[in-house]
Short mmCIF file of C-alpha atoms in Angstrom, two decimals:
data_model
loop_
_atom_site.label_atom_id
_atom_site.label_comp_id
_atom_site.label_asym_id
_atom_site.label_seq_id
_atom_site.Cartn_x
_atom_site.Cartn_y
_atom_site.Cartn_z
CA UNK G 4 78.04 66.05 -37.92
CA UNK G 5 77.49 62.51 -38.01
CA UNK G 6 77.72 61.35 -34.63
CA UNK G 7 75.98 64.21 -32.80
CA UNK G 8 73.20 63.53 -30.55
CA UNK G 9 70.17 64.57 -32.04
CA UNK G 10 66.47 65.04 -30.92
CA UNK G 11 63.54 65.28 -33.00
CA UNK G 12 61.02 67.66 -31.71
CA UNK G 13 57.93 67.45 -33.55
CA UNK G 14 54.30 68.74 -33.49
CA UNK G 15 51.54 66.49 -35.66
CA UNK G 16 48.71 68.98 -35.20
CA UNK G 17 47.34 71.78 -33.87
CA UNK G 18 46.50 70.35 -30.50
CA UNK G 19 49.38 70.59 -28.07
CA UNK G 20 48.91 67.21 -26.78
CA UNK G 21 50.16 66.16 -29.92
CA UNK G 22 53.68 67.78 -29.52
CA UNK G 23 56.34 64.89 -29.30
CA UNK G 24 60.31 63.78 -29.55
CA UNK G 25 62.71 61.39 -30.95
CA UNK G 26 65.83 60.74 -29.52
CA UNK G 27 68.79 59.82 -31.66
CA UNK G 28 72.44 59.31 -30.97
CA UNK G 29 73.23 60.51 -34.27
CA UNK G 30 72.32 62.99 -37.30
CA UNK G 31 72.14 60.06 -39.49
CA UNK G 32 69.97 58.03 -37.31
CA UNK G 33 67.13 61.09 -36.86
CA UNK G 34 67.10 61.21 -40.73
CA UNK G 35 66.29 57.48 -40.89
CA UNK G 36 63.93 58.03 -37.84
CA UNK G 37 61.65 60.67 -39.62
CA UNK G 38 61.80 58.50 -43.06
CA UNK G 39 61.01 55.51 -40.64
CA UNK G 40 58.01 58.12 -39.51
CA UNK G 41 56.51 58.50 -42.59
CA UNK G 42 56.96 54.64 -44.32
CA UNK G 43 54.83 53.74 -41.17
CA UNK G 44 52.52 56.16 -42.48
CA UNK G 45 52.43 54.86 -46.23
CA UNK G 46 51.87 51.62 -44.64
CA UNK G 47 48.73 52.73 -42.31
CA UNK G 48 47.39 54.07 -45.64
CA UNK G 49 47.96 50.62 -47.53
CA UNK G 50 48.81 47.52 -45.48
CA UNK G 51 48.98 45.39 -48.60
CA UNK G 52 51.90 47.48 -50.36
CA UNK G 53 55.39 45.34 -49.88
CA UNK G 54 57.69 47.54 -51.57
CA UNK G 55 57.68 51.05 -50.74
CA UNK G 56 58.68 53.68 -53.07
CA UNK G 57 58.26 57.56 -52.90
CA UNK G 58 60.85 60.47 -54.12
CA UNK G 59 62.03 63.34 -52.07
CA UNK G 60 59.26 65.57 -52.73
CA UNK G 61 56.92 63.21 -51.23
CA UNK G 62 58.91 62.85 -48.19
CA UNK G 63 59.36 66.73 -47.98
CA UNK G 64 55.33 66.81 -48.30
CA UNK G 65 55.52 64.49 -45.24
CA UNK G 66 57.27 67.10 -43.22
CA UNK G 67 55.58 70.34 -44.19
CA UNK G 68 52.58 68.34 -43.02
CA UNK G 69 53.48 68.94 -39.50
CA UNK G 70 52.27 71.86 -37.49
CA UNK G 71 55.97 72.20 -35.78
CA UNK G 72 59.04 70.20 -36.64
CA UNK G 73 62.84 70.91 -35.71
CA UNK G 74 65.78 69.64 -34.30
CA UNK G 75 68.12 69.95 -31.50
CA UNK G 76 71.55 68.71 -32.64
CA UNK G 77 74.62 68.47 -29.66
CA UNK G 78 77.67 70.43 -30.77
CA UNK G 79 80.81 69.15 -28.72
CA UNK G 80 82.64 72.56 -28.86
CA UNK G 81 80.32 74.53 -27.01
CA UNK G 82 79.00 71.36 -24.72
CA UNK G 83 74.92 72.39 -25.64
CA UNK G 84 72.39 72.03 -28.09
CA UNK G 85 72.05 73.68 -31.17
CA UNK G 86 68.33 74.52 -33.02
CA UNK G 87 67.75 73.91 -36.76
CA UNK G 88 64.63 74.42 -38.41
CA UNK G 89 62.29 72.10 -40.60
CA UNK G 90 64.15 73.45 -43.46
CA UNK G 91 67.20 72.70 -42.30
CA UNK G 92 66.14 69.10 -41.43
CA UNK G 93 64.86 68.78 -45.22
CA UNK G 94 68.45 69.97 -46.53
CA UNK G 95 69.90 67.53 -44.35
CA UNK G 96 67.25 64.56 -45.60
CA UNK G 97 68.46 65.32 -49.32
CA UNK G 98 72.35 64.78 -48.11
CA UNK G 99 71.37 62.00 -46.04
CA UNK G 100 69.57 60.31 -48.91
CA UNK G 101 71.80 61.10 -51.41
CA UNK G 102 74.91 59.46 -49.68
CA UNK G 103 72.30 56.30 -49.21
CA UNK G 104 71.88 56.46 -52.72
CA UNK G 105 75.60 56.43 -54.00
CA UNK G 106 76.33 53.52 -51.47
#
């Protein structure tokens, strides 16, 4: 699943207008796009912090704090996009960080 295209559709609030994407060429690229996402946001919070550090529940906060988030991943075999879920993007953020991890 590594190399799929993958897009990031995402929802910050209630307003429509806030309903956006992310387009990635890979799985492993939208994970480090939506951890990208939120050490942005630790930064707006505190400009002065150099070395971030949070844990996965933190980061899982992060996503339940959107009003919609899921992901359309490409799957070769049937030539179309598949749907996944917000939970399904959190299982895949623990794998993704955990392989980061043993590296």
């Amino acid at each position: 699943m590594a190399n799929r295209h993958t897009i990031v559709l995402m929802q910050a609030s209630q307003n429509r207008a806030s309903r956006t994407f992310m387009d990635f060429d890979s799985l492993s690229q939208a994970m480090d796009g939506i951890c990208g996402l939120y050490e942005r946001k630790l930064k707006e919070i505190d400009p002065t912090i150099l070395n971030l550090t949070y844990d996965i529940a933190d980061l899982y906060n992060f996503i339940d704090g959107f009003t919609d988030l899921s992901a359309l991943v490409y799957d070769h075999s049937i030539h179309a996009f598949l749907p996944y879920d917000r939970q399904w993007i959190k299982q895949r953020m623990f794998q993704h960080l955990k392989k980061l991890a043993l590296k």
